[in-house]
Amino acid sequence: MKKIDLKKFIRDIPDFPKKGILFKDITTLLQDKDALKTSVDALAKAFAKKGIKYVVGIESRGFIFGTALAYKLGVGFIPVRKKGKLPAKTRSVTYSLEYGTDTLEIHADALKKGDKVVIIDDLLATGGTVGAVVKLVGDSGARIMGVGFVIELAFLNGREKLKGLPIVSLIQY
Ligand code: AMP
């Protein structure tokens, strides 16, 4: 397969979901078989040989890349979901948004102390979401071996919230 520029497959949607936000649409990347394969393969290459036991994916676009990555690495997948969606007993974390707060949950029995995991989402913006997931996963005693994104909005300095953790992003703005 020829080398492809993943950035070309990201579609910018101005003022979505609200005015002033430039939404980075990944559906155009997912739709292209070579772009999809290139992005999952690149994440797999970054997180191979680290003894990863689970990929933890963040709802909802983190599920798409996270599950494909887990399949490629030959490991299991654990979903982190918005409040009220997971059926069994959960642990939760609440974090601040621009206006108000949001809550994310993980099944209470999903992770054990020492489990090596990688956390995946589609996009790193301010880092608030993934920072909350780092806390949720870290509180279980699991070891976070890295955090991976397809897109990083570097001008928002989300990395600041992930100090000390290996961060991989495939496309930067
Ligand atoms: P943050 O917590 O600010 O890092 O925001 C990250 C979460 O919000 C991710 O789950 C992204 O899918 C979503 N998100 C934030 N900003 C954008 C954007 N400009 N385009 C697409 N998704 C975004």
Tab-separated table of N, CA and C and ligand atoms in Angstrom:
chain	number	residue	atom	x	y	z
A	1	MET	N	0.849	-1.212	0.000
A	1	MET	CA	0.000	0.000	0.000
A	1	MET	C	0.878	1.254	0.000
A	2	LYS	N	0.545	2.208	-0.864
A	2	LYS	CA	1.367	3.418	-0.910
A	2	LYS	C	1.147	4.267	0.349
A	3	LYS	N	2.176	5.080	0.663
A	3	LYS	CA	2.108	5.921	1.865
A	3	LYS	C	1.061	7.017	1.647
A	4	ILE	N	0.199	7.229	2.602
A	4	ILE	CA	-0.821	8.256	2.389
A	4	ILE	C	-0.798	9.310	3.484
A	5	ASP	N	-1.217	10.522	3.093
A	5	ASP	CA	-1.255	11.653	4.016
A	5	ASP	C	-2.636	11.681	4.692
A	6	LEU	N	-2.664	11.250	5.957
A	6	LEU	CA	-3.947	11.108	6.650
A	6	LEU	C	-4.718	12.422	6.764
A	7	LYS	N	-3.982	13.516	6.842
A	7	LYS	CA	-4.625	14.827	7.019
A	7	LYS	C	-5.631	15.119	5.901
A	8	LYS	N	-5.317	14.619	4.727
A	8	LYS	CA	-6.201	14.860	3.567
A	8	LYS	C	-7.583	14.243	3.756
A	9	PHE	N	-7.696	13.300	4.681
A	9	PHE	CA	-8.968	12.591	4.853
A	9	PHE	C	-9.824	13.163	5.989
A	10	ILE	N	-9.325	14.210	6.635
A	10	ILE	CA	-10.106	14.848	7.706
A	10	ILE	C	-10.899	16.006	7.098
A	11	ARG	N	-12.206	16.002	7.370
A	11	ARG	CA	-13.073	17.050	6.812
A	11	ARG	C	-13.379	18.075	7.905
A	12	ASP	N	-13.172	19.353	7.601
A	12	ASP	CA	-13.465	20.430	8.557
A	12	ASP	C	-14.917	20.871	8.412
A	13	ILE	N	-15.636	20.858	9.528
A	13	ILE	CA	-17.020	21.343	9.510
A	13	ILE	C	-17.117	22.558	10.445
A	14	PRO	N	-17.236	23.766	9.886
A	14	PRO	CA	-17.315	24.955	10.733
A	14	PRO	C	-18.640	25.020	11.499
A	15	ASP	N	-18.564	25.554	12.717
A	15	ASP	CA	-19.757	25.808	13.549
A	15	ASP	C	-20.571	24.554	13.865
A	16	PHE	N	-19.892	23.429	14.066
A	16	PHE	CA	-20.555	22.196	14.514
A	16	PHE	C	-19.827	21.673	15.752
A	17	PRO	N	-20.503	21.224	16.791
A	17	PRO	CA	-21.965	21.215	16.993
A	17	PRO	C	-22.517	22.574	17.410
A	18	LYS	N	-21.612	23.557	17.660
A	18	LYS	CA	-22.135	24.906	17.939
A	18	LYS	C	-21.217	25.946	17.343
A	19	LYS	N	-21.714	27.153	17.266
A	19	LYS	CA	-20.999	28.243	16.618
A	19	LYS	C	-19.596	28.432	17.213
A	20	GLY	N	-18.618	28.618	16.341
A	20	GLY	CA	-17.257	28.884	16.805
A	20	GLY	C	-16.377	27.647	16.864
A	21	ILE	N	-16.990	26.447	16.777
A	21	ILE	CA	-16.178	25.212	16.816
A	21	ILE	C	-15.918	24.722	15.394
A	22	LEU	N	-14.642	24.431	15.125
A	22	LEU	CA	-14.286	23.832	13.828
A	22	LEU	C	-14.173	22.333	14.076
A	23	PHE	N	-15.201	21.612	13.685
A	23	PHE	CA	-15.275	20.181	13.982
A	23	PHE	C	-14.419	19.386	13.006
A	24	LYS	N	-13.587	18.511	13.550
A	24	LYS	CA	-12.737	17.649	12.723
A	24	LYS	C	-13.491	16.338	12.496
A	25	ASP	N	-13.995	16.166	11.289
A	25	ASP	CA	-14.825	15.011	10.953
A	25	ASP	C	-13.947	13.855	10.485
A	26	ILE	N	-14.005	12.755	11.237
A	26	ILE	CA	-13.187	11.578	10.885
A	26	ILE	C	-13.937	10.574	10.017
A	27	THR	N	-15.225	10.812	9.749
A	27	THR	CA	-15.990	9.820	8.965
A	27	THR	C	-15.399	9.679	7.563
A	28	THR	N	-14.815	10.760	7.058
A	28	THR	CA	-14.207	10.720	5.721
A	28	THR	C	-12.929	9.873	5.719
A	29	LEU	N	-12.249	9.843	6.857
A	29	LEU	CA	-11.068	8.972	6.989
A	29	LEU	C	-11.515	7.508	7.129
A	30	LEU	N	-12.551	7.302	7.946
A	30	LEU	CA	-13.033	5.926	8.161
A	30	LEU	C	-13.517	5.280	6.870
A	31	GLN	N	-14.087	6.116	6.013
A	31	GLN	CA	-14.715	5.606	4.786
A	31	GLN	C	-13.696	5.110	3.757
A	32	ASP	N	-12.476	5.627	3.857
A	32	ASP	CA	-11.438	5.256	2.888
A	32	ASP	C	-10.643	4.053	3.419
A	33	LYS	N	-10.643	2.967	2.684
A	33	LYS	CA	-10.045	1.729	3.218
A	33	LYS	C	-8.559	1.890	3.532
A	34	ASP	N	-7.829	2.638	2.693
A	34	ASP	CA	-6.392	2.800	2.926
A	34	ASP	C	-6.122	3.724	4.119
A	35	ALA	N	-6.923	4.787	4.249
A	35	ALA	CA	-6.745	5.722	5.374
A	35	ALA	C	-7.088	5.032	6.691
A	36	LEU	N	-8.141	4.238	6.680
A	36	LEU	CA	-8.530	3.499	7.890
A	36	LEU	C	-7.417	2.534	8.289
A	37	LYS	N	-6.936	1.779	7.321
A	37	LYS	CA	-5.887	0.790	7.611
A	37	LYS	C	-4.604	1.487	8.077
A	38	THR	N	-4.241	2.570	7.393
A	38	THR	CA	-3.021	3.297	7.756
A	38	THR	C	-3.104	3.812	9.193
A	39	SER	N	-4.264	4.357	9.589
A	39	SER	CA	-4.345	4.915	10.939
A	39	SER	C	-4.318	3.820	12.002
A	40	VAL	N	-5.031	2.729	11.790
A	40	VAL	CA	-5.028	1.656	12.799
A	40	VAL	C	-3.641	1.002	12.865
A	41	ASP	N	-3.027	0.794	11.712
A	41	ASP	CA	-1.683	0.196	11.683
A	41	ASP	C	-0.661	1.087	12.401
A	42	ALA	N	-0.791	2.417	12.209
A	42	ALA	CA	0.163	3.344	12.845
A	42	ALA	C	0.006	3.320	14.366
A	43	LEU	N	-1.236	3.267	14.848
A	43	LEU	CA	-1.443	3.179	16.302
A	43	LEU	C	-0.899	1.851	16.820
A	44	ALA	N	-1.131	0.785	16.066
A	44	ALA	CA	-0.661	-0.545	16.489
A	44	ALA	C	0.867	-0.580	16.558
A	45	LYS	N	1.509	0.044	15.581
A	45	LYS	CA	2.969	0.074	15.565
A	45	LYS	C	3.493	0.803	16.806
A	46	ALA	N	2.813	1.913	17.154
A	46	ALA	CA	3.246	2.718	18.306
A	46	ALA	C	3.092	1.961	19.633
A	47	PHE	N	2.100	1.094	19.713
A	47	PHE	CA	1.816	0.453	21.003
A	47	PHE	C	2.115	-1.050	21.021
A	48	ALA	N	2.812	-1.518	19.974
A	48	ALA	CA	3.189	-2.938	19.950
A	48	ALA	C	4.323	-3.178	20.950
A	49	LYS	N	4.506	-4.408	21.333
A	49	LYS	CA	5.632	-4.821	22.191
A	49	LYS	C	5.697	-4.057	23.518
A	50	LYS	N	4.573	-3.647	24.043
A	50	LYS	CA	4.558	-2.979	25.343
A	50	LYS	C	3.808	-3.829	26.371
A	51	GLY	N	3.481	-5.037	25.987
A	51	GLY	CA	2.787	-5.935	26.911
A	51	GLY	C	1.375	-5.485	27.239
A	52	ILE	N	0.752	-4.761	26.296
A	52	ILE	CA	-0.606	-4.250	26.523
A	52	ILE	C	-1.588	-5.414	26.699
A	53	LYS	N	-2.449	-5.294	27.715
A	53	LYS	CA	-3.465	-6.325	27.941
A	53	LYS	C	-4.824	-5.883	27.403
A	54	TYR	N	-5.118	-4.570	27.538
A	54	TYR	CA	-6.402	-4.035	27.069
A	54	TYR	C	-6.223	-2.680	26.406
A	55	VAL	N	-7.083	-2.429	25.413
A	55	VAL	CA	-7.259	-1.065	24.914
A	55	VAL	C	-8.500	-0.510	25.601
A	56	VAL	N	-8.375	0.672	26.203
A	56	VAL	CA	-9.526	1.362	26.790
A	56	VAL	C	-9.949	2.447	25.804
A	57	GLY	N	-11.192	2.365	25.309
A	57	GLY	CA	-11.675	3.324	24.314
A	57	GLY	C	-12.706	4.257	24.910
A	58	ILE	N	-12.652	5.530	24.511
A	58	ILE	CA	-13.559	6.548	25.054
A	58	ILE	C	-14.726	6.773	24.093
A	59	GLU	N	-15.954	6.704	24.641
A	59	GLU	CA	-17.164	6.913	23.828
A	59	GLU	C	-17.112	8.249	23.114
A	60	SER	N	-17.557	8.326	21.881
A	60	SER	CA	-17.927	7.171	21.082
A	60	SER	C	-16.925	6.901	19.954
A	61	ARG	N	-16.241	7.957	19.505
A	61	ARG	CA	-15.329	7.705	18.379
A	61	ARG	C	-14.077	6.947	18.808
A	62	GLY	N	-13.790	6.963	20.101
A	62	GLY	CA	-12.681	6.162	20.612
A	62	GLY	C	-12.981	4.673	20.521
A	63	PHE	N	-14.274	4.326	20.413
A	63	PHE	CA	-14.647	2.907	20.265
A	63	PHE	C	-14.237	2.390	18.886
A	64	ILE	N	-14.372	3.260	17.895
A	64	ILE	CA	-14.126	2.828	16.507
A	64	ILE	C	-12.648	2.469	16.345
A	65	PHE	N	-11.776	3.415	16.711
A	65	PHE	CA	-10.332	3.169	16.555
A	65	PHE	C	-9.829	2.202	17.630
A	66	GLY	N	-10.391	2.306	18.825
A	66	GLY	CA	-9.928	1.469	19.936
A	66	GLY	C	-10.169	-0.008	19.697
A	67	THR	N	-11.343	-0.340	19.182
A	67	THR	CA	-11.643	-1.755	18.954
A	67	THR	C	-10.800	-2.315	17.814
A	68	ALA	N	-10.646	-1.507	16.760
A	68	ALA	CA	-9.803	-1.962	15.644
A	68	ALA	C	-8.369	-2.170	16.120
A	69	LEU	N	-7.891	-1.262	16.964
A	69	LEU	CA	-6.534	-1.382	17.503
A	69	LEU	C	-6.403	-2.637	18.368
A	70	ALA	N	-7.401	-2.877	19.229
A	70	ALA	CA	-7.359	-4.065	20.092
A	70	ALA	C	-7.287	-5.332	19.244
A	71	TYR	N	-8.096	-5.384	18.191
A	71	TYR	CA	-8.092	-6.545	17.285
A	71	TYR	C	-6.701	-6.732	16.675
A	72	LYS	N	-6.142	-5.611	16.222
A	72	LYS	CA	-4.816	-5.659	15.564
A	72	LYS	C	-3.713	-6.094	16.552
A	73	LEU	N	-3.819	-5.619	17.802
A	73	LEU	CA	-2.807	-5.982	18.810
A	73	LEU	C	-3.060	-7.375	19.390
A	74	GLY	N	-4.255	-7.903	19.130
A	74	GLY	CA	-4.600	-9.213	19.690
A	74	GLY	C	-4.874	-9.146	21.185
A	75	VAL	N	-5.511	-8.038	21.621
A	75	VAL	CA	-5.830	-7.862	23.044
A	75	VAL	C	-7.321	-7.532	23.189
A	76	GLY	N	-7.783	-7.403	24.439
A	76	GLY	CA	-9.189	-7.096	24.680
A	76	GLY	C	-9.471	-5.605	24.654
A	77	PHE	N	-10.760	-5.262	24.627
A	77	PHE	CA	-11.198	-3.872	24.566
A	77	PHE	C	-12.108	-3.572	25.756
A	78	ILE	N	-11.912	-2.398	26.382
A	78	ILE	CA	-12.766	-1.968	27.502
A	78	ILE	C	-13.363	-0.604	27.165
A	79	PRO	N	-14.698	-0.478	27.184
A	79	PRO	CA	-15.313	0.819	26.889
A	79	PRO	C	-15.426	1.725	28.122
A	80	VAL	N	-15.138	3.014	27.916
A	80	VAL	CA	-15.487	4.048	28.914
A	80	VAL	C	-16.658	4.800	28.308
A	81	ARG	N	-17.789	4.829	29.039
A	81	ARG	CA	-19.015	5.376	28.453
A	81	ARG	C	-19.570	6.547	29.247
A	82	LYS	N	-20.464	7.271	28.603
A	82	LYS	CA	-21.157	8.361	29.289
A	82	LYS	C	-22.061	7.760	30.359
A	83	LYS	N	-22.344	8.552	31.372
A	83	LYS	CA	-23.108	8.090	32.532
A	83	LYS	C	-24.409	7.365	32.150
A	84	GLY	N	-24.630	6.240	32.820
A	84	GLY	CA	-25.902	5.535	32.675
A	84	GLY	C	-25.989	4.538	31.533
A	85	LYS	N	-24.906	4.328	30.803
A	85	LYS	CA	-24.964	3.443	29.627
A	85	LYS	C	-24.449	2.036	29.914
A	86	LEU	N	-23.514	1.909	30.870
A	86	LEU	CA	-22.938	0.583	31.132
A	86	LEU	C	-23.855	-0.188	32.091
A	87	PRO	N	-24.117	-1.474	31.794
A	87	PRO	CA	-25.149	-2.196	32.529
A	87	PRO	C	-24.754	-2.717	33.916
A	88	ALA	N	-23.482	-3.065	34.109
A	88	ALA	CA	-23.091	-3.658	35.399
A	88	ALA	C	-22.610	-2.553	36.346
A	89	LYS	N	-22.066	-2.967	37.500
A	89	LYS	CA	-21.607	-1.982	38.494
A	89	LYS	C	-20.460	-1.146	37.910
A	90	THR	N	-20.509	0.163	38.121
A	90	THR	CA	-19.495	1.038	37.518
A	90	THR	C	-18.743	1.850	38.575
A	91	ARG	N	-17.603	2.387	38.151
A	91	ARG	CA	-16.916	3.475	38.853
A	91	ARG	C	-17.006	4.676	37.925
A	92	SER	N	-17.058	5.880	38.495
A	92	SER	CA	-17.250	7.031	37.621
A	92	SER	C	-16.283	8.160	37.953
A	93	VAL	N	-16.147	9.069	36.998
A	93	VAL	CA	-15.351	10.272	37.210
A	93	VAL	C	-16.136	11.440	36.616
A	94	THR	N	-16.156	12.556	37.345
A	94	THR	CA	-16.849	13.748	36.847
A	94	THR	C	-15.800	14.819	36.577
A	95	TYR	N	-15.902	15.478	35.453
A	95	TYR	CA	-14.902	16.489	35.085
A	95	TYR	C	-15.595	17.717	34.518
A	96	SER	N	-14.872	18.841	34.536
A	96	SER	CA	-15.497	20.094	34.096
A	96	SER	C	-15.402	20.282	32.601
A	97	LEU	N	-16.456	20.835	32.050
A	97	LEU	CA	-16.479	21.252	30.647
A	97	LEU	C	-16.468	22.782	30.653
A	98	GLU	N	-16.498	23.357	29.462
A	98	GLU	CA	-16.536	24.819	29.369
A	98	GLU	C	-17.718	25.359	30.197
A	99	TYR	N	-18.872	24.721	30.017
A	99	TYR	CA	-20.034	25.060	30.848
A	99	TYR	C	-20.498	23.776	31.516
A	100	GLY	N	-20.439	23.706	32.845
A	100	GLY	CA	-20.953	22.541	33.572
A	100	GLY	C	-19.961	21.395	33.674
A	101	THR	N	-20.502	20.185	33.876
A	101	THR	CA	-19.658	19.009	34.083
A	101	THR	C	-20.192	17.837	33.260
A	102	ASP	N	-19.374	16.796	33.170
A	102	ASP	CA	-19.782	15.568	32.494
A	102	ASP	C	-19.260	14.396	33.319
A	103	THR	N	-19.897	13.237	33.169
A	103	THR	CA	-19.471	12.061	33.932
A	103	THR	C	-19.225	10.887	32.985
A	104	LEU	N	-18.105	10.210	33.209
A	104	LEU	CA	-17.759	9.020	32.426
A	104	LEU	C	-17.676	7.826	33.377
A	105	GLU	N	-17.976	6.645	32.844
A	105	GLU	CA	-17.996	5.438	33.679
A	105	GLU	C	-17.242	4.280	33.032
A	106	ILE	N	-16.747	3.398	33.902
A	106	ILE	CA	-16.112	2.152	33.465
A	106	ILE	C	-16.673	1.042	34.355
A	107	HIS	N	-16.782	-0.148	33.820
A	107	HIS	CA	-17.257	-1.244	34.672
A	107	HIS	C	-16.267	-1.460	35.819
A	108	ALA	N	-16.805	-1.583	37.030
A	108	ALA	CA	-15.974	-1.653	38.236
A	108	ALA	C	-15.011	-2.842	38.203
A	109	ASP	N	-15.418	-3.928	37.532
A	109	ASP	CA	-14.572	-5.129	37.531
A	109	ASP	C	-13.714	-5.271	36.261
A	110	ALA	N	-13.681	-4.227	35.440
A	110	ALA	CA	-12.999	-4.372	34.138
A	110	ALA	C	-11.477	-4.454	34.267
A	111	LEU	N	-10.925	-3.704	35.212
A	111	LEU	CA	-9.457	-3.631	35.330
A	111	LEU	C	-8.975	-4.102	36.683
A	112	LYS	N	-7.810	-4.761	36.662
A	112	LYS	CA	-7.180	-5.185	37.920
A	112	LYS	C	-5.841	-4.475	38.047
A	113	LYS	N	-5.367	-4.395	39.303
A	113	LYS	CA	-4.075	-3.773	39.566
A	113	LYS	C	-2.990	-4.382	38.665
A	114	GLY	N	-2.219	-3.528	38.046
A	114	GLY	CA	-1.091	-4.009	37.237
A	114	GLY	C	-1.422	-4.291	35.779
A	115	ASP	N	-2.715	-4.306	35.424
A	115	ASP	CA	-3.068	-4.516	34.011
A	115	ASP	C	-2.467	-3.391	33.174
A	116	LYS	N	-1.802	-3.760	32.092
A	116	LYS	CA	-1.202	-2.735	31.229
A	116	LYS	C	-2.200	-2.339	30.144
A	117	VAL	N	-2.482	-1.046	30.065
A	117	VAL	CA	-3.492	-0.591	29.107
A	117	VAL	C	-2.991	0.586	28.280
A	118	VAL	N	-3.645	0.780	27.127
A	118	VAL	CA	-3.472	1.990	26.353
A	118	VAL	C	-4.860	2.619	26.214
A	119	ILE	N	-4.921	3.941	26.334
A	119	ILE	CA	-6.194	4.665	26.237
A	119	ILE	C	-6.279	5.312	24.853
A	120	ILE	N	-7.443	5.163	24.194
A	120	ILE	CA	-7.599	5.673	22.820
A	120	ILE	C	-8.831	6.571	22.687
A	121	ASP	N	-8.639	7.717	22.045
A	121	ASP	CA	-9.778	8.538	21.613
A	121	ASP	C	-9.462	9.056	20.215
A	122	ASP	N	-10.466	9.615	19.559
A	122	ASP	CA	-10.210	10.082	18.187
A	122	ASP	C	-9.411	11.377	18.184
A	123	LEU	N	-9.650	12.234	19.200
A	123	LEU	CA	-9.083	13.582	19.116
A	123	LEU	C	-8.723	14.121	20.497
A	124	LEU	N	-7.537	14.732	20.595
A	124	LEU	CA	-7.116	15.418	21.822
A	124	LEU	C	-7.319	16.914	21.606
A	125	ALA	N	-8.207	17.508	22.418
A	125	ALA	CA	-8.415	18.957	22.339
A	125	ALA	C	-7.833	19.575	23.604
A	126	THR	N	-8.652	19.927	24.587
A	126	THR	CA	-8.111	20.516	25.826
A	126	THR	C	-7.522	19.463	26.760
A	127	GLY	N	-7.850	18.188	26.514
A	127	GLY	CA	-7.336	17.111	27.365
A	127	GLY	C	-8.214	16.811	28.570
A	128	GLY	N	-9.319	17.544	28.709
A	128	GLY	CA	-10.215	17.325	29.855
A	128	GLY	C	-10.788	15.917	29.877
A	129	THR	N	-11.231	15.447	28.727
A	129	THR	CA	-11.857	14.122	28.651
A	129	THR	C	-10.844	13.025	28.982
A	130	VAL	N	-9.725	13.051	28.280
A	130	VAL	CA	-8.756	11.966	28.477
A	130	VAL	C	-8.112	12.063	29.867
A	131	GLY	N	-7.970	13.284	30.376
A	131	GLY	CA	-7.439	13.463	31.736
A	131	GLY	C	-8.335	12.759	32.753
A	132	ALA	N	-9.651	12.860	32.555
A	132	ALA	CA	-10.604	12.203	33.456
A	132	ALA	C	-10.479	10.679	33.330
A	133	VAL	N	-10.275	10.206	32.094
A	133	VAL	CA	-10.157	8.755	31.889
A	133	VAL	C	-8.848	8.230	32.484
A	134	VAL	N	-7.805	9.021	32.408
A	134	VAL	CA	-6.524	8.639	33.031
A	134	VAL	C	-6.742	8.428	34.532
A	135	LYS	N	-7.546	9.301	35.148
A	135	LYS	CA	-7.814	9.168	36.580
A	135	LYS	C	-8.647	7.904	36.844
A	136	LEU	N	-9.683	7.721	36.032
A	136	LEU	CA	-10.573	6.558	36.188
A	136	LEU	C	-9.786	5.244	36.076
A	137	VAL	N	-8.920	5.173	35.090
A	137	VAL	CA	-8.128	3.961	34.863
A	137	VAL	C	-7.045	3.828	35.940
A	138	GLY	N	-6.392	4.949	36.239
A	138	GLY	CA	-5.310	4.942	37.231
A	138	GLY	C	-5.792	4.508	38.609
A	139	ASP	N	-7.008	4.916	38.973
A	139	ASP	CA	-7.561	4.570	40.289
A	139	ASP	C	-7.748	3.063	40.471
A	140	SER	N	-7.815	2.322	39.380
A	140	SER	CA	-7.984	0.865	39.479
A	140	SER	C	-6.646	0.175	39.741
A	141	GLY	N	-5.558	0.940	39.634
A	141	GLY	CA	-4.233	0.339	39.811
A	141	GLY	C	-3.653	-0.184	38.507
A	142	ALA	N	-4.419	-0.022	37.406
A	142	ALA	CA	-3.903	-0.445	36.097
A	142	ALA	C	-2.757	0.474	35.701
A	143	ARG	N	-1.886	-0.028	34.818
A	143	ARG	CA	-0.726	0.766	34.366
A	143	ARG	C	-0.993	1.324	32.982
A	144	ILE	N	-0.993	2.647	32.876
A	144	ILE	CA	-1.253	3.279	31.580
A	144	ILE	C	0.066	3.363	30.813
A	145	MET	N	0.164	2.554	29.751
A	145	MET	CA	1.407	2.473	28.981
A	145	MET	C	1.483	3.556	27.910
A	146	GLY	N	0.336	4.169	27.611
A	146	GLY	CA	0.322	5.221	26.606
A	146	GLY	C	-1.091	5.676	26.327
A	147	VAL	N	-1.168	6.805	25.624
A	147	VAL	CA	-2.452	7.386	25.256
A	147	VAL	C	-2.350	7.717	23.770
A	148	GLY	N	-3.362	7.298	22.988
A	148	GLY	CA	-3.263	7.488	21.545
A	148	GLY	C	-4.470	8.190	20.951
A	149	PHE	N	-4.198	9.043	19.960
A	149	PHE	CA	-5.250	9.798	19.274
A	149	PHE	C	-4.968	9.765	17.780
A	150	VAL	N	-6.013	9.892	16.995
A	150	VAL	CA	-5.804	10.093	15.570
A	150	VAL	C	-5.419	11.557	15.339
A	151	ILE	N	-6.130	12.474	16.007
A	151	ILE	CA	-5.903	13.916	15.804
A	151	ILE	C	-5.531	14.592	17.116
A	152	GLU	N	-4.577	15.513	17.044
A	152	GLU	CA	-4.232	16.342	18.209
A	152	GLU	C	-4.343	17.817	17.810
A	153	LEU	N	-5.168	18.572	18.538
A	153	LEU	CA	-5.225	20.022	18.337
A	153	LEU	C	-4.168	20.622	19.259
A	154	ALA	N	-2.936	20.650	18.762
A	154	ALA	CA	-1.776	20.954	19.619
A	154	ALA	C	-1.857	22.354	20.220
A	155	PHE	N	-2.525	23.280	19.517
A	155	PHE	CA	-2.618	24.668	20.006
A	155	PHE	C	-3.462	24.775	21.276
A	156	LEU	N	-4.188	23.714	21.638
A	156	LEU	CA	-4.983	23.739	22.877
A	156	LEU	C	-4.217	23.153	24.072
A	157	ASN	N	-2.987	22.684	23.815
A	157	ASN	CA	-2.107	22.195	24.883
A	157	ASN	C	-2.694	21.088	25.768
A	158	GLY	N	-3.481	20.205	25.158
A	158	GLY	CA	-4.053	19.094	25.924
A	158	GLY	C	-2.998	18.200	26.557
A	159	ARG	N	-1.822	18.158	25.957
A	159	ARG	CA	-0.714	17.349	26.500
A	159	ARG	C	-0.374	17.704	27.933
A	160	GLU	N	-0.568	18.968	28.263
A	160	GLU	CA	-0.270	19.442	29.631
A	160	GLU	C	-0.984	18.603	30.696
A	161	LYS	N	-2.172	18.089	30.337
A	161	LYS	CA	-2.958	17.318	31.306
A	161	LYS	C	-2.505	15.857	31.369
A	162	LEU	N	-1.548	15.495	30.526
A	162	LEU	CA	-1.118	14.085	30.443
A	162	LEU	C	0.364	13.950	30.758
A	163	LYS	N	0.853	14.820	31.592
A	163	LYS	CA	2.293	14.858	31.883
A	163	LYS	C	2.821	13.497	32.301
A	164	GLY	N	3.913	13.120	31.695
A	164	GLY	CA	4.574	11.878	32.093
A	164	GLY	C	4.101	10.665	31.322
A	165	LEU	N	2.983	10.777	30.594
A	165	LEU	CA	2.490	9.617	29.848
A	165	LEU	C	2.939	9.699	28.389
A	166	PRO	N	3.332	8.574	27.817
A	166	PRO	CA	3.667	8.589	26.388
A	166	PRO	C	2.407	8.897	25.574
A	167	ILE	N	2.500	9.891	24.700
A	167	ILE	CA	1.348	10.308	23.887
A	167	ILE	C	1.675	10.108	22.415
A	168	VAL	N	0.731	9.498	21.699
A	168	VAL	CA	0.897	9.317	20.262
A	168	VAL	C	-0.278	9.980	19.562
A	169	SER	N	0.001	10.845	18.578
A	169	SER	CA	-1.086	11.356	17.727
A	169	SER	C	-0.609	11.266	16.282
A	170	LEU	N	-1.553	10.922	15.401
A	170	LEU	CA	-1.182	10.657	14.009
A	170	LEU	C	-1.224	11.918	13.149
A	171	ILE	N	-2.097	12.870	13.521
A	171	ILE	CA	-2.264	14.112	12.753
A	171	ILE	C	-2.261	15.266	13.757
A	172	GLN	N	-1.485	16.314	13.462
A	172	GLN	CA	-1.469	17.461	14.378
A	172	GLN	C	-1.906	18.740	13.652
A	173	TYR	N	-2.606	19.588	14.397
A	173	TYR	CA	-2.989	20.929	13.884
A	173	TYR	C	-2.454	21.968	14.841
B	1	AMP	P1	-11.192	17.602	25.192
B	1	AMP	O1	-11.782	17.000	26.433
B	1	AMP	O2	-11.310	19.088	25.137
B	1	AMP	O3	-9.782	17.119	24.926
B	1	AMP	O4	-12.104	17.115	23.980
B	1	AMP	C1	-11.924	15.854	23.455
B	1	AMP	C2	-13.228	15.203	23.073
B	1	AMP	O5	-14.131	16.093	22.408
B	1	AMP	C3	-12.956	14.080	22.101
B	1	AMP	O6	-13.745	12.955	22.482
B	1	AMP	C4	-13.332	14.626	20.755
B	1	AMP	O7	-14.006	13.650	19.994
B	1	AMP	C5	-14.227	15.821	21.020
B	1	AMP	N1	-13.791	17.053	20.323
B	1	AMP	C6	-13.302	18.168	20.900
B	1	AMP	N2	-13.030	19.121	20.003
B	1	AMP	C7	-13.314	18.593	18.787
B	1	AMP	C8	-13.213	19.075	17.431
B	1	AMP	N3	-12.759	20.295	17.134
B	1	AMP	N4	-13.589	18.243	16.439
B	1	AMP	C9	-14.045	16.998	16.719
B	1	AMP	N5	-14.164	16.489	17.958
B	1	AMP	C10	-13.807	17.269	18.988
